[in-house]
Tab-separated table of C-alpha atoms and ligand atoms in Angstrom:
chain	number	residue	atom	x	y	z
A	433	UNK	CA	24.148	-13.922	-15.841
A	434	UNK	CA	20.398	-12.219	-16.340
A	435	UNK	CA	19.521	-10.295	-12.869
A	436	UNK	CA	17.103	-13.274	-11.500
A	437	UNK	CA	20.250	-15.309	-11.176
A	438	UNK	CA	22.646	-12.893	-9.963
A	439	UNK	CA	19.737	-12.326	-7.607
A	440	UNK	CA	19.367	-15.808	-6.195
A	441	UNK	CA	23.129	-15.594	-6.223
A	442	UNK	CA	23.343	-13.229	-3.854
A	443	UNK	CA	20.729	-14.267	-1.720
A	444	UNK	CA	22.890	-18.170	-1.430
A	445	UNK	CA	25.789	-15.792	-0.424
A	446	UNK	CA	23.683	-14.187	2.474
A	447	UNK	CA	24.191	-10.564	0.718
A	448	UNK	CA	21.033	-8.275	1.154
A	449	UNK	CA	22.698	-4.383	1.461
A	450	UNK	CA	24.438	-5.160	-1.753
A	451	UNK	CA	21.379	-7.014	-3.224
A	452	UNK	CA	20.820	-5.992	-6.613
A	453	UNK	CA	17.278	-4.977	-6.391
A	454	UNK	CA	18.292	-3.589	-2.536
A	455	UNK	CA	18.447	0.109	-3.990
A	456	UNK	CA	18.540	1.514	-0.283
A	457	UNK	CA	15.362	0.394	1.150
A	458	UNK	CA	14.619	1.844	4.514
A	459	UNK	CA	13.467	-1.653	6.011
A	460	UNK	CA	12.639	-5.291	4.991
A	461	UNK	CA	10.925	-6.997	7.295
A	462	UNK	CA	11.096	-11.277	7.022
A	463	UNK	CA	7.851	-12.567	9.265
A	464	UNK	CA	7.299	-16.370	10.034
A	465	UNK	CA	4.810	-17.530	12.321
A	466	UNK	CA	5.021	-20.544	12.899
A	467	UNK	CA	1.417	-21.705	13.527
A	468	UNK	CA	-0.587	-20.667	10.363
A	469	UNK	CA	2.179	-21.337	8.255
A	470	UNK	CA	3.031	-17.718	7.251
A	471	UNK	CA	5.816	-16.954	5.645
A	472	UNK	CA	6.393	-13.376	4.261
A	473	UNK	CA	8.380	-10.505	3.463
A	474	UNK	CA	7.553	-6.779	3.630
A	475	UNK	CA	9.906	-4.236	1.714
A	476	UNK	CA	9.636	-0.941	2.735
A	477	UNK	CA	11.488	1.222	0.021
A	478	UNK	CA	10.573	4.845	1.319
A	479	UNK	CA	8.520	6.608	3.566
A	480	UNK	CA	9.760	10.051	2.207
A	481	UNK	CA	6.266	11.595	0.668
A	482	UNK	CA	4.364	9.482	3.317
A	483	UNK	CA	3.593	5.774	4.586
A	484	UNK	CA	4.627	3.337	2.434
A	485	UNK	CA	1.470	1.740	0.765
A	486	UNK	CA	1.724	-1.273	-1.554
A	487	UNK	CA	-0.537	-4.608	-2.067
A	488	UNK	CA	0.438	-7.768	-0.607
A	489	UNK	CA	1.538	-10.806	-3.187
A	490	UNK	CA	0.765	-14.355	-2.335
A	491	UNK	CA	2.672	-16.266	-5.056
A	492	UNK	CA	3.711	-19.991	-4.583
A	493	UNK	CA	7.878	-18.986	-5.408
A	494	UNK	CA	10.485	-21.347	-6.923
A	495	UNK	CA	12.674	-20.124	-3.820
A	496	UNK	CA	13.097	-17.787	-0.958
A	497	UNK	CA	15.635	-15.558	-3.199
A	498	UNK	CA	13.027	-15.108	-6.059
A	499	UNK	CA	10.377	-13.702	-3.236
A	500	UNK	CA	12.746	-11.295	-1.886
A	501	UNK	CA	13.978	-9.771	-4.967
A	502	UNK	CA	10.562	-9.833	-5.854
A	503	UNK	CA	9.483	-7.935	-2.747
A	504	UNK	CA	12.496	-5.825	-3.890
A	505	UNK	CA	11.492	-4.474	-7.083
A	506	UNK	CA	8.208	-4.178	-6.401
A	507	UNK	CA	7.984	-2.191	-3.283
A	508	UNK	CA	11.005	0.286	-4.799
A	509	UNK	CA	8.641	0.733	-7.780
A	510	UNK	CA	5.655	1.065	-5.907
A	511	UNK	CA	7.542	5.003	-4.338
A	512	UNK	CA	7.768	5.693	-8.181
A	513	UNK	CA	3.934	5.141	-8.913
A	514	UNK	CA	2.952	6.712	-6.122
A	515	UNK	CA	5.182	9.966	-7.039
A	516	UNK	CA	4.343	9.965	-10.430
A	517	UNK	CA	0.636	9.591	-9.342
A	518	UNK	CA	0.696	12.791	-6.997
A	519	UNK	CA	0.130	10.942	-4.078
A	520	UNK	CA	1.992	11.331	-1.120
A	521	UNK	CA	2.608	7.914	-0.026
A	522	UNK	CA	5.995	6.342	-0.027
A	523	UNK	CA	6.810	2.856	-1.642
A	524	UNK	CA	6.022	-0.318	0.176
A	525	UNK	CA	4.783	-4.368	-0.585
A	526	UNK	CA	4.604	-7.599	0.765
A	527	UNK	CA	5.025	-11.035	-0.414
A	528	UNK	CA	3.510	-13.961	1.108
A	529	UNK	CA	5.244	-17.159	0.054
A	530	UNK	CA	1.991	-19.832	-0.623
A	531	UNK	CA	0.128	-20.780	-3.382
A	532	UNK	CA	-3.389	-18.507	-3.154
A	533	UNK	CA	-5.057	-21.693	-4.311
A	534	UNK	CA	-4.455	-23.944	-1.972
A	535	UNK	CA	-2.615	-23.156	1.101
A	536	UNK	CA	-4.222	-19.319	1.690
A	537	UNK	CA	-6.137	-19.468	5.313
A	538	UNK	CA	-7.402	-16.743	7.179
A	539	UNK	CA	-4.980	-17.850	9.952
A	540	UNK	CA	-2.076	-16.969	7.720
A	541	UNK	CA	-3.904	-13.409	6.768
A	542	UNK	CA	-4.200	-12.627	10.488
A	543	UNK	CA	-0.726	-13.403	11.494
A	544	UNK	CA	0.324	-11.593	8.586
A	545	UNK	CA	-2.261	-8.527	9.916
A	546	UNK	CA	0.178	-8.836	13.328
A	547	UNK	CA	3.238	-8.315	11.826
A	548	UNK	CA	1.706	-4.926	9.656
A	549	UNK	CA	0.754	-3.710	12.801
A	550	UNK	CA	4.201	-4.225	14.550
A	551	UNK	CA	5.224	-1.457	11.920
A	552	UNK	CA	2.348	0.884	13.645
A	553	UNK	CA	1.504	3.080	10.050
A	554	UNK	CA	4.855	3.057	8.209
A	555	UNK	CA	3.512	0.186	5.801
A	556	UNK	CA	0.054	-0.051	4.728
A	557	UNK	CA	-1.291	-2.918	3.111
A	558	UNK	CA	-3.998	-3.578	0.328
A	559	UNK	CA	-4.271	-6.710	-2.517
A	560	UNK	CA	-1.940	-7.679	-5.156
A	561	UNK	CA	-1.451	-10.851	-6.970
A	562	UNK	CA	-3.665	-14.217	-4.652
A	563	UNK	CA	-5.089	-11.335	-2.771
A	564	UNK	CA	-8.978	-10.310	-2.473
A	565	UNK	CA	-11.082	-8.277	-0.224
A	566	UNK	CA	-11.636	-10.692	2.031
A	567	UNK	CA	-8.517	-11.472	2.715
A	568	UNK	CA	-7.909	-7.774	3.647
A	569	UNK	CA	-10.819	-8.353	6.344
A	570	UNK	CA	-8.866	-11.295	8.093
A	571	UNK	CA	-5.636	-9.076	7.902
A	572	UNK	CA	-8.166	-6.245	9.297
A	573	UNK	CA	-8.892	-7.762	12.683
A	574	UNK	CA	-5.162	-6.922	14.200
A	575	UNK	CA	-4.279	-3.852	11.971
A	576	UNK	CA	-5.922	-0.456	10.633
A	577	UNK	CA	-3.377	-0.086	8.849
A	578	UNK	CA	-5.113	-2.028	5.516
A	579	UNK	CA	-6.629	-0.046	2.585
A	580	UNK	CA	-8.904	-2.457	-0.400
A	581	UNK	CA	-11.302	-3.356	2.470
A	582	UNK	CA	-15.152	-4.178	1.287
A	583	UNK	CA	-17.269	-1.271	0.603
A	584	UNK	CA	-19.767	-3.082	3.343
A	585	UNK	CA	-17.052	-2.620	5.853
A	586	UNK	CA	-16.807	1.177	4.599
A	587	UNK	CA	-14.141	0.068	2.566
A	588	UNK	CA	-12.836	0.438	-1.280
A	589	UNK	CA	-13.491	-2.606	-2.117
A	590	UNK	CA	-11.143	-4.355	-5.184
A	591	UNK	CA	-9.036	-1.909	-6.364
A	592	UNK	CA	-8.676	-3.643	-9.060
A	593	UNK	CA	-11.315	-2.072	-11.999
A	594	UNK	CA	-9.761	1.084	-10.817
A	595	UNK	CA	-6.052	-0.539	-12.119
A	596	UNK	CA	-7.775	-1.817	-15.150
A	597	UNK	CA	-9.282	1.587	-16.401
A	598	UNK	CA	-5.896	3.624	-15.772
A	599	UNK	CA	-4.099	0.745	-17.997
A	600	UNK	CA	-6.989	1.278	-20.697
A	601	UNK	CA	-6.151	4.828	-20.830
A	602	UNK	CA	-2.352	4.998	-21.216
A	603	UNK	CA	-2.848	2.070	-23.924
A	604	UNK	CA	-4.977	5.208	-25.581
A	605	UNK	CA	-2.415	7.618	-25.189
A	606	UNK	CA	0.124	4.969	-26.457
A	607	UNK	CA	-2.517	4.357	-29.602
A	608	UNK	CA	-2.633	8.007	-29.859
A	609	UNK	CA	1.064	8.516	-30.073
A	610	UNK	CA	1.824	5.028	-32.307
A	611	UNK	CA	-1.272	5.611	-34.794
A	612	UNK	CA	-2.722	9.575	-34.460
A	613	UNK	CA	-6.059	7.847	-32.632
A	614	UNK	CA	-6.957	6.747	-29.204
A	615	UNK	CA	-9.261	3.934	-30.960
A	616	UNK	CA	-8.437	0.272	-30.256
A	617	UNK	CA	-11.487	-0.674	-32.622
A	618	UNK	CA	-10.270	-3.377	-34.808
A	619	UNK	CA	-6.823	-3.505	-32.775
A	620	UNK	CA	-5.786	-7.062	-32.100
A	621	UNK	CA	-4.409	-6.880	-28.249
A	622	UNK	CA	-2.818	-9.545	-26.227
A	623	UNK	CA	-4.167	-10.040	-22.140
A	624	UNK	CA	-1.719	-12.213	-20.593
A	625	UNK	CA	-3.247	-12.966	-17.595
A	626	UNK	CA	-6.716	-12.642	-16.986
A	627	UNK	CA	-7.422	-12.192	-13.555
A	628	UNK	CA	-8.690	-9.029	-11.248
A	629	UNK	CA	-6.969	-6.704	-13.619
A	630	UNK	CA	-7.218	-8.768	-16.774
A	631	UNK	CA	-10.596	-9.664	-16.851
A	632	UNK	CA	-11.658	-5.911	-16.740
A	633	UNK	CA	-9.191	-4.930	-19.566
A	634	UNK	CA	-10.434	-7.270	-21.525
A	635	UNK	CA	-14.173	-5.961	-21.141
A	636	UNK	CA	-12.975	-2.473	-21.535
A	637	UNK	CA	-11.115	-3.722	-25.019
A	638	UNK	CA	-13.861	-5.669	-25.767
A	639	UNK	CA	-16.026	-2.897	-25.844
A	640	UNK	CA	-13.667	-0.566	-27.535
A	641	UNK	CA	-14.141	-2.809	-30.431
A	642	UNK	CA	-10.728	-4.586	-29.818
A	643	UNK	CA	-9.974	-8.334	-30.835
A	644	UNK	CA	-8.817	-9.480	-27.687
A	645	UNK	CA	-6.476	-12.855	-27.423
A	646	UNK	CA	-6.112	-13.930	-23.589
A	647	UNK	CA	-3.601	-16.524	-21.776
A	648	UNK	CA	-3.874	-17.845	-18.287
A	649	UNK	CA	-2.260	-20.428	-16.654
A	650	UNK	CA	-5.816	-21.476	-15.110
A	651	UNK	CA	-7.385	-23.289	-17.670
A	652	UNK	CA	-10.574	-22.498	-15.693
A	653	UNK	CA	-10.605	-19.141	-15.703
A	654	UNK	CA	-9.220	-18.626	-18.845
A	655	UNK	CA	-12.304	-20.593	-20.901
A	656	UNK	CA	-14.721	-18.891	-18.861
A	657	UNK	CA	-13.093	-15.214	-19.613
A	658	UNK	CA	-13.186	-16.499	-23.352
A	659	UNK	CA	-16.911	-17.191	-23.007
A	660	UNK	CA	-18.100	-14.150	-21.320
A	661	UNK	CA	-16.336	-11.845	-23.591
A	662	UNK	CA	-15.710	-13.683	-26.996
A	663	UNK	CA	-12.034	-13.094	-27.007
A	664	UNK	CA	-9.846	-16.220	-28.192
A	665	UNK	CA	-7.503	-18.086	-26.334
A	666	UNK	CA	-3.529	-18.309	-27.400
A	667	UNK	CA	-1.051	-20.405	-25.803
A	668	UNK	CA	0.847	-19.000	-22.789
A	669	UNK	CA	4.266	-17.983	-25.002
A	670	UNK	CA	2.132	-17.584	-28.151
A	671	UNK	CA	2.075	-14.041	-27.657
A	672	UNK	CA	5.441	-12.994	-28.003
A	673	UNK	CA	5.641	-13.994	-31.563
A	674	UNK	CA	2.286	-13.358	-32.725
A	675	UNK	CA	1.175	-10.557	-35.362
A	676	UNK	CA	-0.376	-8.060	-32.946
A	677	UNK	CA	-0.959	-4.473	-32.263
A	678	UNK	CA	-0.551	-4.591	-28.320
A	679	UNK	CA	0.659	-6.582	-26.020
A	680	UNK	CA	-0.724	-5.801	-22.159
A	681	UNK	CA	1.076	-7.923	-19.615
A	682	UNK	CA	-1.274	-8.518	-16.715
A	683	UNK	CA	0.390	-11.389	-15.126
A	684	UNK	CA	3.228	-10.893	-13.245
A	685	UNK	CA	6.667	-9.007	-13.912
A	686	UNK	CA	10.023	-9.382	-16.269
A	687	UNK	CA	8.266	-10.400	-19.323
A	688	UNK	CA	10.256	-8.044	-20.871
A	689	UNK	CA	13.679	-9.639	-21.573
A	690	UNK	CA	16.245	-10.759	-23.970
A	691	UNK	CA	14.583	-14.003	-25.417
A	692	UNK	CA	10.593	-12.131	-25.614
A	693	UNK	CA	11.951	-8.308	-26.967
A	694	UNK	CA	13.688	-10.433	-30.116
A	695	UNK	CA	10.509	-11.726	-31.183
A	696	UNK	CA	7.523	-9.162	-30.498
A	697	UNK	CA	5.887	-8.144	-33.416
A	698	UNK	CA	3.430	-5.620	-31.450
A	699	UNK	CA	3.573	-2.091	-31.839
A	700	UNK	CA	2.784	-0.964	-28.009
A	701	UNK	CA	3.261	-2.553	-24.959
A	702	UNK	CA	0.628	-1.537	-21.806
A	703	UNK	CA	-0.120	-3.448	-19.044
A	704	UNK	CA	-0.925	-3.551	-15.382
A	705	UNK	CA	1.997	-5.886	-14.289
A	706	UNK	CA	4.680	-4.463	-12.127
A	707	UNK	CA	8.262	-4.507	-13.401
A	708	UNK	CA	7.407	-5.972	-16.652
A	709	UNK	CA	11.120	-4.643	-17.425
A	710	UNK	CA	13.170	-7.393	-16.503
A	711	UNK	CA	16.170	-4.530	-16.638
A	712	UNK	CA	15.115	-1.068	-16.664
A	713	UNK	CA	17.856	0.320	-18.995
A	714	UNK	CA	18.298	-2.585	-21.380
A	715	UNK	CA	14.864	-4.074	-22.069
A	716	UNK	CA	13.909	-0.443	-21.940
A	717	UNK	CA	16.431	0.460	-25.055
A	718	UNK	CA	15.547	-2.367	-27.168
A	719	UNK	CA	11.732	-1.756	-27.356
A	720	UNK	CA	12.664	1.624	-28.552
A	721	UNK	CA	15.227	0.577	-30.761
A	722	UNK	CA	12.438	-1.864	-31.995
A	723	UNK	CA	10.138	0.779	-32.383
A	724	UNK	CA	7.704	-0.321	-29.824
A	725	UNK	CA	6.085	1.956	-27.647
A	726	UNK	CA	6.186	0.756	-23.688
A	727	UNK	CA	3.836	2.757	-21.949
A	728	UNK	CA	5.952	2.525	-18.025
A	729	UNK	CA	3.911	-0.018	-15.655
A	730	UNK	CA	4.453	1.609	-12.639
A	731	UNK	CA	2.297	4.972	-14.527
A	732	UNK	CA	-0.195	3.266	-16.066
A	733	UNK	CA	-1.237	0.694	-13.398
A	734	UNK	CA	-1.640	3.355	-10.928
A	735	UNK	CA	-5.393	3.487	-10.614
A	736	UNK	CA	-5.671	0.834	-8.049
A	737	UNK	CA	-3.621	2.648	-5.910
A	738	UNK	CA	-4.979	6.000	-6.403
A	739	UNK	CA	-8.449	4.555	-5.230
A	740	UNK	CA	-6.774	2.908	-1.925
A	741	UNK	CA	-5.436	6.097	-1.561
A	742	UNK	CA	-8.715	7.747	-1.015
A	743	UNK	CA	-9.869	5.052	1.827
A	744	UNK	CA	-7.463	6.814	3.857
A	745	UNK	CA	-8.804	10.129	4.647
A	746	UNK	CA	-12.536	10.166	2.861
A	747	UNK	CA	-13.283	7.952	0.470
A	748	UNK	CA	-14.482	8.915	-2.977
A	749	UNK	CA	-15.136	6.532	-5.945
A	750	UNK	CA	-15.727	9.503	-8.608
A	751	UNK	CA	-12.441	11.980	-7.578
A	752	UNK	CA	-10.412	8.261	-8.051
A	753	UNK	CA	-11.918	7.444	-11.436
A	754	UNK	CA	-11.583	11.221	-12.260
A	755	UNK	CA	-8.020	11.266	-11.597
A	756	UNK	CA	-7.270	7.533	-12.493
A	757	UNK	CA	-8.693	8.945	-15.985
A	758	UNK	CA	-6.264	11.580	-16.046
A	759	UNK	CA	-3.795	8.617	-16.905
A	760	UNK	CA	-4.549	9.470	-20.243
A	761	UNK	CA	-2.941	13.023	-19.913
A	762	UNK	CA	0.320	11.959	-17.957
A	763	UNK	CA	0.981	9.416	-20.192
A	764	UNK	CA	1.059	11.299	-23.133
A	765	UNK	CA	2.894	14.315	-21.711
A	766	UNK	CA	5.451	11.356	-20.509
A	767	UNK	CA	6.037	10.169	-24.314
A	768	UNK	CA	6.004	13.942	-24.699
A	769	UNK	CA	9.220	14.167	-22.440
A	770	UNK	CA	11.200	11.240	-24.049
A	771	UNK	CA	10.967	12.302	-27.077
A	772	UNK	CA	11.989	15.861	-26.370
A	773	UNK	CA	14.772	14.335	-23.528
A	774	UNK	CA	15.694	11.671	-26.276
A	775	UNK	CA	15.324	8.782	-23.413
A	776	UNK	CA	13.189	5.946	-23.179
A	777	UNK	CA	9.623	6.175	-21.868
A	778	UNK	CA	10.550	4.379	-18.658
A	779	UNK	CA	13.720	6.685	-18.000
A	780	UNK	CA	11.354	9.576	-18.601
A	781	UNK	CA	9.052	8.372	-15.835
A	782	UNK	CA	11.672	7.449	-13.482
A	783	UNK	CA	12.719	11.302	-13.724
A	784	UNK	CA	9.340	12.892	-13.788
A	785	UNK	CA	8.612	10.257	-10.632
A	786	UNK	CA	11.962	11.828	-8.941
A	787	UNK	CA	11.425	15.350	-9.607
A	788	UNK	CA	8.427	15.437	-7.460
A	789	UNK	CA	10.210	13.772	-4.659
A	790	UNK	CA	13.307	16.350	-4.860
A	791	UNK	CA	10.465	18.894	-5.152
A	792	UNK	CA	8.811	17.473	-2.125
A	793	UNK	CA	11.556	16.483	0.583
A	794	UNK	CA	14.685	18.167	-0.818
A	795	UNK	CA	16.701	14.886	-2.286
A	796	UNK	CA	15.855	12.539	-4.560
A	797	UNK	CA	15.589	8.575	-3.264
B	1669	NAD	P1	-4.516	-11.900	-10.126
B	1669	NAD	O1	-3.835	-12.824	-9.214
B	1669	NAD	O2	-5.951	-11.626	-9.940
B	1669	NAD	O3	-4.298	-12.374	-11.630
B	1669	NAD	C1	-3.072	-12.728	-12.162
B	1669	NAD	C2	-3.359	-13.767	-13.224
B	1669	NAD	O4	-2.155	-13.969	-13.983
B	1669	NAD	C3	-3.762	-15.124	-12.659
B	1669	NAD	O5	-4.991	-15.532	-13.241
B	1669	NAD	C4	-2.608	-16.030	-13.042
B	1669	NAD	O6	-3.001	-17.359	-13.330
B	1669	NAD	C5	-2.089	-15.345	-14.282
B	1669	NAD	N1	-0.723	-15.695	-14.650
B	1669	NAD	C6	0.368	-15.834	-13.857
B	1669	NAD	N2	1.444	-16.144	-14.597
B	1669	NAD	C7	1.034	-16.192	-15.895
B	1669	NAD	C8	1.667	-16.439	-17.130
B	1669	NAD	N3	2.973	-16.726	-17.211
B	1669	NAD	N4	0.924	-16.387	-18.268
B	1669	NAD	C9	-0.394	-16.091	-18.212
B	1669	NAD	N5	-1.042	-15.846	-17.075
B	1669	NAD	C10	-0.345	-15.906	-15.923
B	1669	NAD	O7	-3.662	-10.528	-10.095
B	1669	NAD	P2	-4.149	-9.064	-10.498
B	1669	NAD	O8	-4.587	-8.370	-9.274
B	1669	NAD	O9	-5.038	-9.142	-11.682
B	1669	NAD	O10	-2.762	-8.402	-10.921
B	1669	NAD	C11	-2.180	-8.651	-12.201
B	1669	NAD	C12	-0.871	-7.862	-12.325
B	1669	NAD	O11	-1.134	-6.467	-12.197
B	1669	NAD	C13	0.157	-8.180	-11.231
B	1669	NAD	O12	1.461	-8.077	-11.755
B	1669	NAD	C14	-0.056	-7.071	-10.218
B	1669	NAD	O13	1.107	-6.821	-9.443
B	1669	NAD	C15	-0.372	-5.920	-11.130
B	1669	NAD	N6	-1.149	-4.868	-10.477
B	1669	NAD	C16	-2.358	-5.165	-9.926
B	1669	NAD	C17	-3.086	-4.163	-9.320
B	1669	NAD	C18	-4.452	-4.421	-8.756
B	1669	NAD	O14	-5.201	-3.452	-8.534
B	1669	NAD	N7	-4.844	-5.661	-8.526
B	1669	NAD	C19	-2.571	-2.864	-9.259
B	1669	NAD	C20	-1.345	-2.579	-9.869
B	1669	NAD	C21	-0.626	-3.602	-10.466
């Protein structure tokens, strides 16, 4: 049984504590109201370094037990990113069960605002995945406690470029490491997913000198990326199999798994989707054993939440792009340490990501 089925398992059998993506979380919060529709979870994973701050999903999900091991994973990566970032924030998200397309209304983002502020500070919300700006406005009228809001509202507007640029550096660092260069000029690098974060990955490749190859499951979207930027359109499993040089996963999580490790041909792997490991120790192994190089999500896709950060006390778009730059460095001290350790590049973050929290508060979580 893979961990998506053991999950939905558990969820039939009514087991949460023992969940396998549970990992003691401090609180998970399931909000309904009945009149907009809303349906949502919040997972708080931590509040040890600080509130727990994580972007709020609205994803249209085969079933309730796919959302809340969903909520799960992400929120308990989301205290790793934000250790391994500096920040002192604790891990949090929020999944909204609708389809963005065509059942989001700002009735729904204001209930949802109600139930944030029923957990007065100790979760603070910004976008993920269905979620823009102006969503965080609706959301905004019964909470402070929201972060991504427009810069007209004194906001930080999408955090999303900010997310794209850190994932553009650690794919240098990863180049660095795999080829002795941080060029991607003539590189051949595969954008699944071309939304917030993948359209601006794919101008930052584009202008790197990359050949860039993009999937979507919006046909839409995906022919008009292909126009503005000249990159070519593969089919939505193409990838996997394909002769390329990197593969950066910008859609959403365990893409990394049995039946897609087998056939990658790409030398790196960097993206800005969370969990792309569909199990940390396994999927983590087999790249190395593969030889690819996996530069860890929850590092690399950091940016967006090292700009939100900022909103909080004072905001300041040039110390976030400073320090969302300085990807680059942590990521290649972090291939550094699993080399030297002799563990995988996600094990190495996960303990680099812990040492700061034992460092901080005196256990690890
Ligand atoms: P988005 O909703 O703007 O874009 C996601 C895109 O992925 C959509 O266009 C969707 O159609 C596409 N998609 C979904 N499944 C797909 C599949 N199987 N194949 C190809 N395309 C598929 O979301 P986003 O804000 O760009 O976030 C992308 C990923 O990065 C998510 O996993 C998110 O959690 C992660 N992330 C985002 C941020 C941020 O700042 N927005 C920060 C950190 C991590």
């Amino acid at each position: 049984m893979n961990d998506l089925n053991a999950a939905e398992t558990e969820v039939r059998e009514g087991v949460v504590f023992q969940h396998i993506s549970f990992d003691e979380h401090e609180q998970v919060v399931f909000c309904r109201d009945r009149h907009s529709g809303l349906k949502a979870i919040i997972g708080i994973h931590s509040t040890n370094l600080g509130p727990a701050l994580g972007g709020t999903r609205m994803w249209p999900y085969a079933s309730e037990a796919d959302a809340l091991n969903d909520v799960l994973r992400l929120s308990r990566g989301m205290s790793f990113k934000a250790s391994i970032s500096g920040l002192d924030l604790g891990g949090g998200k929020a999944v909204i069960l609708a389809d963005s397309r065509t059942q989001k209304t700002s009735a729904m983002m204001e209930a949802f605002g109600r139930f944030v502020e029923s957990l007065s500070g100790r979760y603070i919300t910004a976008e993920d995945v269905g979620i823009g700006p102006a969503d965080m406005v609706s959301v905004h009228k019964h909470t402070g406690h929201v972060t991504g809001l427009p810069v007209e509202m004194g906001g930080s507007g999408d955090p999303s470029p900010f997310t794209a640029w850190g994932v553009f550096r650690g794919m240098q660092a990863a180049a660095q490491v795999q080829w002795g260069t941080d060029s991607l000029s003539g590189r051949t690098v595969w954008v699944q997913g071309v939304g917030h974060v993948g359209e601006t990955l794919v101008r930052h490749l584009t202008e790197a000198g990359a050949r860039v190859l993009v999937s979507d499951l919006y046909a839409d979207r995906l022919e008009a990326i292909s126009r503005q930027y000249g990159a070519a359109i593969i089919g939505a499993d193409e990838g996997y199999s394909a002769p390329i040089d990197v593969y950066a996963p910008c859609a959403l999580g365990a893409t990394l798994n049995d039946q897609s490790i087998e056939h990658l041909r790409c030398s790196i792997v960097a993206g800005a989707a969370n969990n792309q490991l569909m199990n940390e120790e396994r999927h983590g192994a087999l790249l190395r054993e593969k030889g690819v190089l996996y530069a860890p999500d929850f590092l690399i896709n950091a940016g967006g939440l090292i700009n939100v950060n900022r909103e909080i006390a004072h905001y300041d778009e040039a110390e976030s792009m400073r320090r969302t730059t300085l990807i680059y460095d942590t990521t290649l001290a972090l291939f550094g340490r699993a080399e030297r350790d002799g563990i995988t590049p996600h094990q190495a973050a996960l303990r680099m990501a812990q040492e700061r929290i034992l460092a901080r508060t005196g256990s690890a979580i």
